[in-house]
Coordinates of N, CA, C and O in Angstrom, one line a residue:
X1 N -10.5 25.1 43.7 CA -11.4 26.0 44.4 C -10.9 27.5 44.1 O -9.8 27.8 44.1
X2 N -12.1 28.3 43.6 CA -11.2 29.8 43.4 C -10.4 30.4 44.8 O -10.2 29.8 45.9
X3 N -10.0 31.3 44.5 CA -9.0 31.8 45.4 C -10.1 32.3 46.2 O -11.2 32.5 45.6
X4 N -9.9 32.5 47.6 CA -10.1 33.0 48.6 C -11.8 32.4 49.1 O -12.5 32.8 50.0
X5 N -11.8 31.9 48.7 CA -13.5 31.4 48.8 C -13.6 30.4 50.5 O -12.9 29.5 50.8
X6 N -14.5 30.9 51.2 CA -14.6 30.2 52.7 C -15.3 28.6 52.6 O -16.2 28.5 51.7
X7 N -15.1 27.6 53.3 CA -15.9 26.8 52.8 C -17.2 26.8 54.0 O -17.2 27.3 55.1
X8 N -18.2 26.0 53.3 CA -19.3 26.2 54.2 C -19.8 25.1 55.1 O -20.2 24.1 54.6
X9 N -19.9 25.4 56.3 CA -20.0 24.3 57.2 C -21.4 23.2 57.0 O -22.5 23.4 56.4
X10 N -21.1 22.0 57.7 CA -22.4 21.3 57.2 C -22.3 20.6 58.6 O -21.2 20.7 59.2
X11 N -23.6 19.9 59.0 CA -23.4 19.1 60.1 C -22.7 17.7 59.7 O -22.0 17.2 60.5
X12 N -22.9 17.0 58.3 CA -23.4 15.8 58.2 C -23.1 15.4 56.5 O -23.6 16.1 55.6
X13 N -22.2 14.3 56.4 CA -23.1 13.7 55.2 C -23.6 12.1 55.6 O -23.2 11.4 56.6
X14 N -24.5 11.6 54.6 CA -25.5 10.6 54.7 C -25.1 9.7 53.4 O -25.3 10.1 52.2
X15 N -24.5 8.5 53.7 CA -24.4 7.8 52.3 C -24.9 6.4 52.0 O -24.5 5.4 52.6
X16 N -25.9 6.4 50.9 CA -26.8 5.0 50.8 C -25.9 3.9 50.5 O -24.7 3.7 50.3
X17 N -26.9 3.1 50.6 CA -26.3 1.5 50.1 C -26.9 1.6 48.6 O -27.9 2.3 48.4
X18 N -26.3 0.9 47.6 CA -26.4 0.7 45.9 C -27.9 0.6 46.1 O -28.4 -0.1 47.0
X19 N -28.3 1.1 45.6 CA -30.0 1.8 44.5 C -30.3 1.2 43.0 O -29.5 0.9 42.1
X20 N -31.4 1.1 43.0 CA -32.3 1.2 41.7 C -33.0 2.2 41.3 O -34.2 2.1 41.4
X21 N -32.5 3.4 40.6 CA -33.0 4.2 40.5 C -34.4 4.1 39.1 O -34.2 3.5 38.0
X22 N -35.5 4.6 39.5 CA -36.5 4.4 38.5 C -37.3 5.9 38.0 O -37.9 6.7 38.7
X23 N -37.3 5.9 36.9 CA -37.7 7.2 36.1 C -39.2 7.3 35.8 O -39.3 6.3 35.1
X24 N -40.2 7.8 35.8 CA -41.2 7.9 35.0 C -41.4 9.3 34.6 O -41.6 10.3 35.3
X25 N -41.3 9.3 33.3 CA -41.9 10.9 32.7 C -42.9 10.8 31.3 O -43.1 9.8 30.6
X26 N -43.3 11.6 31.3 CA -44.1 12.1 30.0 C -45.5 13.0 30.4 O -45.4 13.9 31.2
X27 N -46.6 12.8 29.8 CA -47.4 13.9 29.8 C -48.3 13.8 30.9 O -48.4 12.8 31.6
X28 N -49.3 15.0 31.0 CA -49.7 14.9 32.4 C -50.3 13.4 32.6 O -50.0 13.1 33.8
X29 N -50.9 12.5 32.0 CA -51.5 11.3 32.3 C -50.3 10.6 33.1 O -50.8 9.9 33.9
X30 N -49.2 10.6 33.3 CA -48.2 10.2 33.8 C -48.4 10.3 35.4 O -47.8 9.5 36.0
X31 N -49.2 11.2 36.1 CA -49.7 11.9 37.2 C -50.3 10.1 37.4 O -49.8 9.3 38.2
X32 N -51.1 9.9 36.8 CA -51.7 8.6 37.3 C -50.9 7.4 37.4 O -51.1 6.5 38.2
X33 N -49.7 7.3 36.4 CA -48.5 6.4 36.7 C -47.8 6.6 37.6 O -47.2 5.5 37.9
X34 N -47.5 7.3 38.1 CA -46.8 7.8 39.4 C -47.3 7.0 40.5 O -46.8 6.2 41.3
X35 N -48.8 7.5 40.5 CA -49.4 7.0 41.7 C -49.3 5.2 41.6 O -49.1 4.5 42.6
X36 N -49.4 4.8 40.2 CA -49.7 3.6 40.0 C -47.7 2.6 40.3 O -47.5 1.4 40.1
X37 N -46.9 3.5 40.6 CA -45.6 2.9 40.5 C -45.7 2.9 42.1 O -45.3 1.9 42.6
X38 N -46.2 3.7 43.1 CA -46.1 3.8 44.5 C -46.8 2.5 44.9 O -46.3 1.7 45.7
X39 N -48.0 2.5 44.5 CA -48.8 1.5 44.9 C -48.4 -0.1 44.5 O -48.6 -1.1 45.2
X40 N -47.8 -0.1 43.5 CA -47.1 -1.5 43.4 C -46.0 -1.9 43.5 O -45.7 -3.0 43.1
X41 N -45.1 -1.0 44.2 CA -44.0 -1.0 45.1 C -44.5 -1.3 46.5 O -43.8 -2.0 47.3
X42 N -45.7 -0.7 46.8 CA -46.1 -0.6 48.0 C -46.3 -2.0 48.3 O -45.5 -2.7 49.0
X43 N -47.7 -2.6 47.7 CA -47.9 -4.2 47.7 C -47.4 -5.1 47.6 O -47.8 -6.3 47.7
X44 N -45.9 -4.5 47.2 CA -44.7 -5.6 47.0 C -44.0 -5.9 48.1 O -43.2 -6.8 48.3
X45 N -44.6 -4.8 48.7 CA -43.3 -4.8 50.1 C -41.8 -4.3 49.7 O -40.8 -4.8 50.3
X46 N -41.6 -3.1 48.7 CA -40.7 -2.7 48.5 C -40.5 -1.4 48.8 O -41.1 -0.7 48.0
X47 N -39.7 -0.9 49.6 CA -39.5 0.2 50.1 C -38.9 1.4 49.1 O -38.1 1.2 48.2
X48 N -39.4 2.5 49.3 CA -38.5 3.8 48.2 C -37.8 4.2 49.3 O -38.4 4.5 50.3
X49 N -36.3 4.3 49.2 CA -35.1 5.3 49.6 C -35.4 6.7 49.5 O -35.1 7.6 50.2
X50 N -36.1 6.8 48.1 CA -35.8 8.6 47.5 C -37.1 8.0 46.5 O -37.3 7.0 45.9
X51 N -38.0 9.7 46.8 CA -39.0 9.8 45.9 C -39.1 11.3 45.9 O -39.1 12.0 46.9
X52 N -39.1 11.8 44.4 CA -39.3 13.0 43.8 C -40.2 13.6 42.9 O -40.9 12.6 43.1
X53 N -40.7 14.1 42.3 CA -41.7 14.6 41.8 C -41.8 15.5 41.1 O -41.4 16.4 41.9
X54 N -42.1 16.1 40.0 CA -42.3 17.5 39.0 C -43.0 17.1 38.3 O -43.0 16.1 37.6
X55 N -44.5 18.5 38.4 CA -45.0 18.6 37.0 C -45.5 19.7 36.7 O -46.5 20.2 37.3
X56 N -44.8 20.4 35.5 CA -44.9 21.6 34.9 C -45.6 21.2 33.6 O -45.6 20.0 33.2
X57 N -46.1 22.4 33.0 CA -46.8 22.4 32.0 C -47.4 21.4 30.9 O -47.3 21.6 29.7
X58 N -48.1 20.0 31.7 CA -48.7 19.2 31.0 C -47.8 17.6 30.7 O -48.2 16.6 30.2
X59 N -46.5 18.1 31.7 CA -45.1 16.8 31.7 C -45.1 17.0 32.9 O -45.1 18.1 33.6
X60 N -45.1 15.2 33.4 CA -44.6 15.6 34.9 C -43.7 14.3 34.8 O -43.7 13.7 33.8
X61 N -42.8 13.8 36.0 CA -41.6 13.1 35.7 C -41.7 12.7 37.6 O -41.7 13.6 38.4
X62 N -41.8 11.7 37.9 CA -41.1 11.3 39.3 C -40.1 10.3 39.1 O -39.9 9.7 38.0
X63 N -39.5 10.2 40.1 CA -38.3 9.5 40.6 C -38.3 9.2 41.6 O -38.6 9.9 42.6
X64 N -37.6 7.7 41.5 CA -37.7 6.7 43.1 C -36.4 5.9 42.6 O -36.0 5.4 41.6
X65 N -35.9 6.1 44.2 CA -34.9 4.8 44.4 C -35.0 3.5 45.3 O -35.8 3.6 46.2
X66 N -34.6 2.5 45.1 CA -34.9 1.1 45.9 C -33.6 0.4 46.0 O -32.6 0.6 45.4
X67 N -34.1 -0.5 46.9 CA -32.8 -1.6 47.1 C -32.2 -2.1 45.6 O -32.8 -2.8 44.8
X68 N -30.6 -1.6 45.6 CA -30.4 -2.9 44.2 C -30.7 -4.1 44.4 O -30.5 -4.9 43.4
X69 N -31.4 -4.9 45.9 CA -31.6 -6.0 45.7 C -32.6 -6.5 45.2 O -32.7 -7.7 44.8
X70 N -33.6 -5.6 45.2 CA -35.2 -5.6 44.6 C -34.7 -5.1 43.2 O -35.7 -4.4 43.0
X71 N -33.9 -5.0 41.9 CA -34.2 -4.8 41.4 C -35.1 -5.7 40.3 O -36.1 -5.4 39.8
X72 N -34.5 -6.7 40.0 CA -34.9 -8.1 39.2 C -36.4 -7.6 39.0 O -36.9 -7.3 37.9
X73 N -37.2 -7.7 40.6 CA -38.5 -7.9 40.8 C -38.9 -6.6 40.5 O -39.9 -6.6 39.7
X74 N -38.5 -5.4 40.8 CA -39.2 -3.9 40.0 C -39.1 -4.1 39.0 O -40.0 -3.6 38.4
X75 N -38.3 -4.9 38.1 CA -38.4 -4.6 36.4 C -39.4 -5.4 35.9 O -40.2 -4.9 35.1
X76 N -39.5 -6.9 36.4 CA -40.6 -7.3 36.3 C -42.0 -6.7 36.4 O -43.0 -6.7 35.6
X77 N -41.7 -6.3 37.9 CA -43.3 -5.9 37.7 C -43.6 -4.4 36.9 O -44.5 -4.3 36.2
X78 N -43.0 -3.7 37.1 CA -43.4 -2.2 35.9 C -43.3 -2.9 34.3 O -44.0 -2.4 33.4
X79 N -42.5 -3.9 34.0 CA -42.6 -4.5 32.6 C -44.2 -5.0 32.5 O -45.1 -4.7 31.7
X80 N -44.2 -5.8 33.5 CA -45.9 -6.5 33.4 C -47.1 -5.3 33.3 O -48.2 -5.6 32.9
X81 N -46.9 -4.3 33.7 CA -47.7 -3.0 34.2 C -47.8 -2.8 32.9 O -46.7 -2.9 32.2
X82 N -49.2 -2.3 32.2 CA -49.4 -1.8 31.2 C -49.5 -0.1 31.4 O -49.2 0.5 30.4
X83 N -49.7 0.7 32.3 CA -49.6 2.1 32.9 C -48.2 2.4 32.6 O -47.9 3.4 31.9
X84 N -46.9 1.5 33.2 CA -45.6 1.6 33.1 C -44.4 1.6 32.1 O -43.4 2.3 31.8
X85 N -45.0 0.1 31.9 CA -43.9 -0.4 30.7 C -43.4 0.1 29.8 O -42.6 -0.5 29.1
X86 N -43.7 1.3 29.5 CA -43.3 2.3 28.1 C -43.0 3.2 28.7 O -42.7 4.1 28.0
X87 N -42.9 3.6 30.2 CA -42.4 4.8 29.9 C -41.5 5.2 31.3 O -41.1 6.2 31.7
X88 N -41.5 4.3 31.7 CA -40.0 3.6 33.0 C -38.5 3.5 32.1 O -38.3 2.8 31.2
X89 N -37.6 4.4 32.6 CA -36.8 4.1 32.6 C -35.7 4.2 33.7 O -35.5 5.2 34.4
X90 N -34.8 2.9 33.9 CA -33.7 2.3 35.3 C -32.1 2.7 34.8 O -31.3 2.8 33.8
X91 N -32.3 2.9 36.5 CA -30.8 3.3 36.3 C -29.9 2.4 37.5 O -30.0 2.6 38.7
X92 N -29.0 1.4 36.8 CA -29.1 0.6 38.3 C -27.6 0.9 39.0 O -26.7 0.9 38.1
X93 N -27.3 1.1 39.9 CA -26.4 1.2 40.7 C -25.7 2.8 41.3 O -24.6 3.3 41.4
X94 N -27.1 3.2 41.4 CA -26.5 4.5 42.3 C -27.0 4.3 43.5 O -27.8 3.5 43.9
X95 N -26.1 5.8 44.1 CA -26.3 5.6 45.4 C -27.0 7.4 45.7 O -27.2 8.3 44.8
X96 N -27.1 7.5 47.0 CA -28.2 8.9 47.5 C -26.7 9.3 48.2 O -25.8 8.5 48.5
X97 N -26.7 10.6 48.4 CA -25.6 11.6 48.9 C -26.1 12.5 49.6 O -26.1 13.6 49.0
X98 N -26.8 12.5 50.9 CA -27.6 13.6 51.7 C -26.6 14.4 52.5 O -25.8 13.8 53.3
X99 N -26.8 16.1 52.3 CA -26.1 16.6 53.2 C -27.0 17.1 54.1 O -28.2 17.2 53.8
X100 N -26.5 17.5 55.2 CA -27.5 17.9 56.4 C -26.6 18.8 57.6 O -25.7 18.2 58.3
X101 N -26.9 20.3 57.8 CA -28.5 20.6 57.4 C -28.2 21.6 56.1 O -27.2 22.4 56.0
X102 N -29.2 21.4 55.0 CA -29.3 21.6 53.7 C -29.8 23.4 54.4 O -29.2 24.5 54.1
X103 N -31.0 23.4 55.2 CA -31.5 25.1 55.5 C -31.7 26.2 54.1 O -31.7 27.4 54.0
X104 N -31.9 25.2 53.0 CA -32.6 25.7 52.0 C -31.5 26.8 51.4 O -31.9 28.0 51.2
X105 N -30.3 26.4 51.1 CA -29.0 27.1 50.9 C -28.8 26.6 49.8 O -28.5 25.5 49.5
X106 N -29.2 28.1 48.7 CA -28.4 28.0 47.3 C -27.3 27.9 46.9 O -27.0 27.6 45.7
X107 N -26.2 28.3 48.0 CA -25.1 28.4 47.5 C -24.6 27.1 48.1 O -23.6 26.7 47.5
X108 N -25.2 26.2 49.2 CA -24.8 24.6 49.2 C -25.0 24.1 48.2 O -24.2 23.4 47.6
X109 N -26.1 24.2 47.6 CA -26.7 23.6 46.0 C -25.5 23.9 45.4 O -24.5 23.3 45.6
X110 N -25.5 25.3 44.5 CA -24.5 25.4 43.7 C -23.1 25.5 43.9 O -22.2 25.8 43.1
X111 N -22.8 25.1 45.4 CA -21.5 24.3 45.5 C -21.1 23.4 45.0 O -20.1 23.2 44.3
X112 N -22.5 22.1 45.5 CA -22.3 20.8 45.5 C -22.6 20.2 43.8 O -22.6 19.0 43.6
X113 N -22.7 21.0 43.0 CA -22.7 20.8 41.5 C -21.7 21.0 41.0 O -21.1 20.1 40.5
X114 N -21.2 22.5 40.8 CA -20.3 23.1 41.1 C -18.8 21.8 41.1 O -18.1 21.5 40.1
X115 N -18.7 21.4 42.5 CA -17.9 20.2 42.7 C -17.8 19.0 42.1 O -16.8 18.5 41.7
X116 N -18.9 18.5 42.0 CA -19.1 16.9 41.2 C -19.0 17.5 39.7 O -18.7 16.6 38.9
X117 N -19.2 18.8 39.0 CA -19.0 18.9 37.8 C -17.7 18.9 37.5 O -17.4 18.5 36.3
X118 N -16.7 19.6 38.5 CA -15.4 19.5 38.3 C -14.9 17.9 38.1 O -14.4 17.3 37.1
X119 N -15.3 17.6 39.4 CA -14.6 15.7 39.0 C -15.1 14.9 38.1 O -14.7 13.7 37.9
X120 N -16.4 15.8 37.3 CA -17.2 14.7 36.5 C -17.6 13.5 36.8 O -17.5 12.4 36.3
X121 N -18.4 14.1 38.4 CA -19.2 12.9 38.3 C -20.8 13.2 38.1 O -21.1 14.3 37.9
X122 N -21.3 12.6 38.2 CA -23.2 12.4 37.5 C -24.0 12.4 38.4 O -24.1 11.7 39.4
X123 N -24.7 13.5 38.0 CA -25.7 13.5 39.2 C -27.0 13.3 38.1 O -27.4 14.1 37.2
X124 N -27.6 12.1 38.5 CA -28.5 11.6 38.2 C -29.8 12.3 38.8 O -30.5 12.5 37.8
X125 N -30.4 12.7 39.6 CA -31.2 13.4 40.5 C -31.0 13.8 41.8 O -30.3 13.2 42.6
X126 N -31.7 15.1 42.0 CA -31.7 15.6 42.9 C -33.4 15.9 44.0 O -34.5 15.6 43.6
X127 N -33.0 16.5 45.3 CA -34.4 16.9 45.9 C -33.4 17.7 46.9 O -32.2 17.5 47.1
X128 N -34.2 18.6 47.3 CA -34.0 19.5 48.1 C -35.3 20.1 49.6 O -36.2 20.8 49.3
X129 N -35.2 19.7 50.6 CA -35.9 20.2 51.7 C -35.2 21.0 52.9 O -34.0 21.2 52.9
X130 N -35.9 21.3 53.8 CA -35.4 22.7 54.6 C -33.9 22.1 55.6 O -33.0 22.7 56.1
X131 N -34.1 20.5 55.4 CA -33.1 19.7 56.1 C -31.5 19.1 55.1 O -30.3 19.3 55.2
X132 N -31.9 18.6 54.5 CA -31.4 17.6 53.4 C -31.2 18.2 52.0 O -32.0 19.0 51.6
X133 N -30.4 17.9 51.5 CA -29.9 18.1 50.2 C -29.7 16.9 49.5 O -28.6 16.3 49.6
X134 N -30.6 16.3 48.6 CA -30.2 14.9 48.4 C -29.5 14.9 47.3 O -30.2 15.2 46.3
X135 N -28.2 14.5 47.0 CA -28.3 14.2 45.3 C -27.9 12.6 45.0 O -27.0 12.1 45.7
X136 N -28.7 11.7 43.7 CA -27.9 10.9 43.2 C -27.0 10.3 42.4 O -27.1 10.5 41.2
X137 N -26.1 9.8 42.8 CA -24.9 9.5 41.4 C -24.4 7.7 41.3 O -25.0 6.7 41.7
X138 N -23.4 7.9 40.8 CA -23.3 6.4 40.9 C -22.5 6.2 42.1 O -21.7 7.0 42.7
X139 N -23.0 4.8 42.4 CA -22.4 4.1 43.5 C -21.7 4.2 43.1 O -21.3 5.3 43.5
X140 N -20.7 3.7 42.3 CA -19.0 3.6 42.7 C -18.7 5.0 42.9 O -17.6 5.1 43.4
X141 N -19.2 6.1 42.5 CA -18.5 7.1 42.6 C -19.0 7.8 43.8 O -19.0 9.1 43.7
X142 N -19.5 7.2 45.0 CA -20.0 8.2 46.2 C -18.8 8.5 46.6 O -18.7 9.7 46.6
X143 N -17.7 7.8 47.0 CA -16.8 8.3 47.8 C -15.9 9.1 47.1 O -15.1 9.8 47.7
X144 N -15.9 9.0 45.6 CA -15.2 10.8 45.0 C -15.8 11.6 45.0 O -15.2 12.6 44.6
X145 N -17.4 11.8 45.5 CA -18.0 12.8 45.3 C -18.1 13.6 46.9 O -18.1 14.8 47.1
X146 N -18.2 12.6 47.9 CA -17.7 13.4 48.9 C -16.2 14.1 49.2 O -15.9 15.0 49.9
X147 N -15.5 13.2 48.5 CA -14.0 13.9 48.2 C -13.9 15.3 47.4 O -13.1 16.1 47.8
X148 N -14.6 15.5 46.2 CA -15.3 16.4 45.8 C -15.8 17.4 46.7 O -14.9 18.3 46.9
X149 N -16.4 17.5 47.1 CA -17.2 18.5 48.1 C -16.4 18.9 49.2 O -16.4 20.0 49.7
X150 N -15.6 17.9 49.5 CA -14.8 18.5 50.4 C -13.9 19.9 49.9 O -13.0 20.4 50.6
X151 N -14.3 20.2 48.7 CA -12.8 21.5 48.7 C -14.0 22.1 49.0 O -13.3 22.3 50.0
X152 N -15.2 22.7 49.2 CA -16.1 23.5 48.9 C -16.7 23.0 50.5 O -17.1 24.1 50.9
X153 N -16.9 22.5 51.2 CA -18.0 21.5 52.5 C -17.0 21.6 53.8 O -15.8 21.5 53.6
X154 N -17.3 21.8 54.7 CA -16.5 21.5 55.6 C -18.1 20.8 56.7 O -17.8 20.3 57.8

């Protein structure tokens, strides 16, 4: 930690059980695969942990996490999915890292990167609301990444 630096208080951290993290990006038509990955999650009876969203200039890209125990059956069915199959890609065994309260603090953000870049660990995605700070990495490495944060979190 540089010298003299205060750390910054938080209420809370929040830590998931192992995830399937799922990618979809490419061009705006992808806006319609998004919707089409919610809805057959949905009818599956499979719950999202974490859902994200971007779409800038003609690419947009969401992201969802789920039970690692559903994953078998998500790859199935987005393989079967002709909207999906080309353009899904999994990431299996992370976990969600929420701190709380996030209160829309840039310098918690560029703490908490900041930190996990020192220990090198991976932050697969992020979301940010006026509560939460979500980021994901790998399950095995949640509990260095809260160890991490701790030089910077109190």
């Amino acid at each position: 930690m540089p010298p003299k630096m205060e750390k910054i208080g938080i209420a809370g951290v929040k830590l998931s059980g192992e995830l399937l993290q799922v990618n979809i990006s490419g061009s705006s038509n992808t806006l319609d695969a998004n919707l089409a990955l919610s809805e057959l999650l949905s009818a599956n009876g499979i719950n999202m942990s974490f859902l994200s969203g971007v779409c800038f200039q003609g690419w947009s890209r969401a992201t969802c996490c789920v039970a690692a125990e559903s994953e078998g059956l998500v790859r199935k069915l987005i393989r079967a999915d002709p909207r999906l199959r080309d353009i899904a890609k999994f990431i299996p065994s992370v976990g969600l890292l929420s701190l709380f309260p996030h209160q829309f603090s840039f310098k918690i953000l560029g703490l908490s990167l900041l930190a996990l870049g020192e220990a090198r660990i991976r932050v697969h995605g992020m979301s940010s609301s006026l509560s939460a700070l979500n980021l994901i990495t790998d399950y095995g490495n949640l509990d260095g990444a809260v160890a991490a944060l701790q030089e910077y979190l109190e």
